[in-house]
PDB file of C-alpha atoms in Angstrom:
ATOM      1  CA  UNK A   1      25.532  16.625  10.465  1.00 85.00           C
ATOM      2  CA  UNK A   2      23.159  15.981  13.346  1.00 90.00           C
ATOM      3  CA  UNK A   3      22.704  12.440  14.669  1.00 94.00           C
ATOM      4  CA  UNK A   4      20.782  10.883  17.536  1.00 95.00           C
ATOM      5  CA  UNK A   5      19.829   7.367  18.548  1.00 97.00           C
ATOM      6  CA  UNK A   6      17.934   5.681  21.338  1.00 97.00           C
ATOM      7  CA  UNK A   7      17.306   2.040  22.147  1.00 97.00           C
ATOM      8  CA  UNK A   8      14.922   0.003  24.260  1.00 98.00           C
ATOM      9  CA  UNK A   9      14.329  -3.649  25.044  1.00 98.00           C
ATOM     10  CA  UNK A  10      10.736  -4.665  24.270  1.00 97.00           C
ATOM     11  CA  UNK A  11       9.312  -7.876  25.710  1.00 96.00           C
ATOM     12  CA  UNK A  12       7.965  -9.073  22.345  1.00 96.00           C
ATOM     13  CA  UNK A  13       9.394 -11.159  19.529  1.00 96.00           C
ATOM     14  CA  UNK A  14      11.166  -9.392  16.663  1.00 97.00           C
ATOM     15  CA  UNK A  15       8.479 -10.123  14.055  1.00 97.00           C
ATOM     16  CA  UNK A  16       5.749  -8.579  16.254  1.00 96.00           C
ATOM     17  CA  UNK A  17       7.844  -5.448  16.742  1.00 97.00           C
ATOM     18  CA  UNK A  18       8.786  -5.340  13.051  1.00 98.00           C
ATOM     19  CA  UNK A  19       5.184  -5.736  11.841  1.00 97.00           C
ATOM     20  CA  UNK A  20       4.056  -2.891  14.086  1.00 97.00           C
ATOM     21  CA  UNK A  21       6.897  -0.550  13.073  1.00 97.00           C
ATOM     22  CA  UNK A  22       6.768  -1.193   9.333  1.00 97.00           C
ATOM     23  CA  UNK A  23       3.091  -0.211   9.218  1.00 95.00           C
ATOM     24  CA  UNK A  24       3.296   3.583   9.010  1.00 94.00           C
ATOM     25  CA  UNK A  25      -0.324   3.852  10.117  1.00 95.00           C
ATOM     26  CA  UNK A  26       0.812   2.861  13.639  1.00 96.00           C
ATOM     27  CA  UNK A  27       3.078   5.901  14.073  1.00 96.00           C
ATOM     28  CA  UNK A  28       0.425   8.088  15.782  1.00 96.00           C
ATOM     29  CA  UNK A  29       0.009   5.371  18.439  1.00 96.00           C
ATOM     30  CA  UNK A  30       3.477   6.024  19.832  1.00 96.00           C
ATOM     31  CA  UNK A  31       4.890   9.218  18.309  1.00 95.00           C
ATOM     32  CA  UNK A  32       3.630  12.581  19.516  1.00 93.00           C
ATOM     33  CA  UNK A  33       2.958  15.369  17.062  1.00 91.00           C
ATOM     34  CA  UNK A  34       1.610  13.348  14.152  1.00 95.00           C
ATOM     35  CA  UNK A  35      -1.605  14.995  12.967  1.00 95.00           C
ATOM     36  CA  UNK A  36      -2.384  12.750  10.015  1.00 96.00           C
ATOM     37  CA  UNK A  37      -0.894   9.887   8.050  1.00 97.00           C
ATOM     38  CA  UNK A  38      -1.922   7.839   5.047  1.00 97.00           C
ATOM     39  CA  UNK A  39      -0.383   5.581   2.427  1.00 97.00           C
ATOM     40  CA  UNK A  40       0.303   7.656  -0.677  1.00 97.00           C
ATOM     41  CA  UNK A  41       1.876   5.047  -2.982  1.00 97.00           C
ATOM     42  CA  UNK A  42       3.351   1.567  -3.015  1.00 96.00           C
ATOM     43  CA  UNK A  43       2.421  -1.430  -0.917  1.00 95.00           C
ATOM     44  CA  UNK A  44       2.033  -0.720   2.800  1.00 93.00           C
ATOM     45  CA  UNK A  45       5.098  -1.613   4.835  1.00 92.00           C
ATOM     46  CA  UNK A  46       7.341  -2.468   1.901  1.00 95.00           C
ATOM     47  CA  UNK A  47      10.405  -0.908   0.338  1.00 96.00           C
ATOM     48  CA  UNK A  48       9.268   2.011  -1.815  1.00 97.00           C
ATOM     49  CA  UNK A  49       6.055   2.676   0.117  1.00 97.00           C
ATOM     50  CA  UNK A  50       5.445   6.412   0.515  1.00 97.00           C
ATOM     51  CA  UNK A  51       3.367   7.779   3.380  1.00 97.00           C
ATOM     52  CA  UNK A  52       1.845  11.263   3.423  1.00 97.00           C
ATOM     53  CA  UNK A  53       2.257  12.616   6.930  1.00 96.00           C
ATOM     54  CA  UNK A  54       1.645  15.927   8.658  1.00 96.00           C
ATOM     55  CA  UNK A  55       3.157  16.828  11.994  1.00 94.00           C
ATOM     56  CA  UNK A  56       2.868  19.643  14.498  1.00 90.00           C
ATOM     57  CA  UNK A  57       5.688  22.174  14.252  1.00 81.00           C
ATOM     58  CA  UNK A  58       7.189  24.244  17.060  1.00 76.00           C
ATOM     59  CA  UNK A  59       4.683  27.060  16.623  1.00 81.00           C
ATOM     60  CA  UNK A  60       1.773  24.607  16.441  1.00 84.00           C
ATOM     61  CA  UNK A  61       1.391  24.867  12.686  1.00 90.00           C
ATOM     62  CA  UNK A  62       1.020  21.844  10.436  1.00 93.00           C
ATOM     63  CA  UNK A  63       4.195  20.714   8.664  1.00 92.00           C
ATOM     64  CA  UNK A  64       4.416  18.144   5.847  1.00 94.00           C
ATOM     65  CA  UNK A  65       6.734  15.229   6.626  1.00 94.00           C
ATOM     66  CA  UNK A  66       6.065  12.615   3.941  1.00 97.00           C
ATOM     67  CA  UNK A  67       8.455   9.682   4.053  1.00 97.00           C
ATOM     68  CA  UNK A  68       9.524   6.704   1.977  1.00 98.00           C
ATOM     69  CA  UNK A  69      10.586   3.282   3.236  1.00 98.00           C
ATOM     70  CA  UNK A  70      14.004   2.698   1.676  1.00 98.00           C
ATOM     71  CA  UNK A  71      14.848  -0.662   3.274  1.00 98.00           C
ATOM     72  CA  UNK A  72      12.631  -3.322   4.830  1.00 97.00           C
ATOM     73  CA  UNK A  73      14.214  -6.521   6.125  1.00 97.00           C
ATOM     74  CA  UNK A  74      11.577  -8.503   8.071  1.00 97.00           C
ATOM     75  CA  UNK A  75      12.431  -8.890  11.738  1.00 97.00           C
ATOM     76  CA  UNK A  76      15.674  -6.937  11.413  1.00 98.00           C
ATOM     77  CA  UNK A  77      15.621  -3.456   9.890  1.00 98.00           C
ATOM     78  CA  UNK A  78      13.465  -0.649   8.493  1.00 98.00           C
ATOM     79  CA  UNK A  79      15.069   2.420   6.949  1.00 98.00           C
ATOM     80  CA  UNK A  80      13.309   5.547   5.692  1.00 98.00           C
ATOM     81  CA  UNK A  81      13.883   9.024   4.371  1.00 98.00           C
ATOM     82  CA  UNK A  82      11.686  12.074   4.816  1.00 96.00           C
ATOM     83  CA  UNK A  83      10.888  13.526   1.384  1.00 97.00           C
ATOM     84  CA  UNK A  84       8.923  16.692   2.204  1.00 95.00           C
ATOM     85  CA  UNK A  85       8.991  19.475   4.741  1.00 89.00           C
ATOM     86  CA  UNK A  86      11.573  21.888   6.081  1.00 85.00           C
ATOM     87  CA  UNK A  87      13.887  19.150   7.354  1.00 85.00           C
ATOM     88  CA  UNK A  88      14.417  15.844   5.611  1.00 91.00           C
ATOM     89  CA  UNK A  89      16.267  13.422   7.866  1.00 94.00           C
ATOM     90  CA  UNK A  90      17.009   9.791   7.157  1.00 97.00           C
ATOM     91  CA  UNK A  91      16.611   7.145   9.784  1.00 97.00           C
ATOM     92  CA  UNK A  92      15.950   3.608  10.713  1.00 98.00           C
ATOM     93  CA  UNK A  93      14.797   1.048  13.223  1.00 98.00           C
ATOM     94  CA  UNK A  94      17.245  -1.768  13.913  1.00 98.00           C
ATOM     95  CA  UNK A  95      16.041  -4.901  15.697  1.00 98.00           C
ATOM     96  CA  UNK A  96      18.005  -7.653  17.414  1.00 98.00           C
ATOM     97  CA  UNK A  97      16.677 -10.653  19.274  1.00 97.00           C
ATOM     98  CA  UNK A  98      17.689 -11.154  22.895  1.00 97.00           C
ATOM     99  CA  UNK A  99      16.527 -13.730  25.465  1.00 97.00           C
ATOM    100  CA  UNK A 100      14.222 -11.163  27.147  1.00 95.00           C
ATOM    101  CA  UNK A 101      12.718  -9.840  23.890  1.00 97.00           C
ATOM    102  CA  UNK A 102      13.730  -7.545  21.059  1.00 98.00           C
ATOM    103  CA  UNK A 103      16.217  -4.704  21.317  1.00 98.00           C
ATOM    104  CA  UNK A 104      15.143  -1.809  19.097  1.00 98.00           C
ATOM    105  CA  UNK A 105      17.428   1.043  18.136  1.00 98.00           C
ATOM    106  CA  UNK A 106      15.929   4.137  16.502  1.00 98.00           C
ATOM    107  CA  UNK A 107      18.473   6.371  14.752  1.00 98.00           C
ATOM    108  CA  UNK A 108      17.991   9.675  12.916  1.00 96.00           C
ATOM    109  CA  UNK A 109      20.499  11.641  10.876  1.00 96.00           C
ATOM    110  CA  UNK A 110      20.040  15.079   9.385  1.00 92.00           C
ATOM    111  CA  UNK A 111      22.342  17.232   7.309  1.00 87.00           C
ATOM    112  CA  UNK A 112      21.183  20.859   7.711  1.00 79.00           C
ATOM    113  CA  UNK A 113      21.650  23.075   4.682  1.00 73.00           C
ATOM    114  CA  UNK A 114      22.186  26.805   4.452  1.00 63.00           C
ATOM    115  CA  UNK A 115      21.256  28.876   7.490  1.00 58.00           C
ATOM    116  CA  UNK A 116      19.821  25.826   9.273  1.00 53.00           C
ATOM    117  CA  UNK A 117      23.392  24.671   9.779  1.00 53.00           C
ATOM    118  CA  UNK A 118      23.846  27.546  12.214  1.00 52.00           C
ATOM    119  CA  UNK A 119      21.068  26.193  14.447  1.00 57.00           C
ATOM    120  CA  UNK A 120      22.729  22.845  15.144  1.00 63.00           C
ATOM    121  CA  UNK A 121      22.000  22.877  18.894  1.00 67.00           C
ATOM    122  CA  UNK A 122      18.246  23.321  18.426  1.00 74.00           C
ATOM    123  CA  UNK A 123      18.140  20.729  15.670  1.00 77.00           C
ATOM    124  CA  UNK A 124      20.114  18.275  17.829  1.00 82.00           C
ATOM    125  CA  UNK A 125      17.587  18.706  20.651  1.00 87.00           C
ATOM    126  CA  UNK A 126      14.682  18.097  18.270  1.00 86.00           C
ATOM    127  CA  UNK A 127      16.243  14.974  16.739  1.00 90.00           C
ATOM    128  CA  UNK A 128      17.091  13.608  20.196  1.00 94.00           C
ATOM    129  CA  UNK A 129      13.499  14.194  21.376  1.00 92.00           C
ATOM    130  CA  UNK A 130      12.215  12.298  18.330  1.00 93.00           C
ATOM    131  CA  UNK A 131      14.289   9.168  18.930  1.00 95.00           C
ATOM    132  CA  UNK A 132      13.527   9.260  22.668  1.00 95.00           C
ATOM    133  CA  UNK A 133       9.888   8.589  21.856  1.00 95.00           C
ATOM    134  CA  UNK A 134      10.949   4.979  21.384  1.00 95.00           C
ATOM    135  CA  UNK A 135      10.141   4.495  25.090  1.00 94.00           C
ATOM    136  CA  UNK A 136       6.469   5.043  24.173  1.00 95.00           C
ATOM    137  CA  UNK A 137       6.713   2.276  21.557  1.00 96.00           C
ATOM    138  CA  UNK A 138       7.844  -0.107  24.299  1.00 95.00           C
ATOM    139  CA  UNK A 139       4.817   0.800  26.435  1.00 94.00           C
ATOM    140  CA  UNK A 140       2.351   0.455  23.553  1.00 96.00           C
ATOM    141  CA  UNK A 141       3.656  -2.924  22.346  1.00 96.00           C
ATOM    142  CA  UNK A 142       4.044  -4.499  25.771  1.00 93.00           C
ATOM    143  CA  UNK A 143       0.504  -3.524  26.754  1.00 90.00           C
ATOM    144  CA  UNK A 144      -0.867  -4.860  23.426  1.00 83.00           C
ATOM    145  CA  UNK A 145       0.849  -8.228  23.714  1.00 75.00           C
ATOM    146  CA  UNK A 146      -0.106  -8.608  27.394  1.00 72.00           C
ATOM    147  CA  UNK A 147      -3.803  -8.178  26.552  1.00 64.00           C
TER     148      UNK A 147
END
């Protein structure tokens, strides 16, 4: 199993952060490598919503990475699972209110199968790079709320 997490403190209230994160259409605003995204089924930002997403792979080719929201607790937690593509991690955003704002933890877990299990180091680096993008979320949200 490969696991990575990253957390930041964002100077915004938990509901503002939650509303931004639960809307899959906002992902390209803070996550690099997303080429396209759209709601495929379900109600946007709710449990069961499925988003069709394509990302840029290592060699620059387009990779499907559709995902489903599996848990949505307003102001507290959003969990998802990737349902297409070569790797299908599960993950979540976990929010907690602090005096200075909202602490957000982004965690990803992936269980490589077959030969991918032999490439654990490369997969670990990729997963860690994904969760580290949370720093960009902080920048985007703090600039938006300051405006």
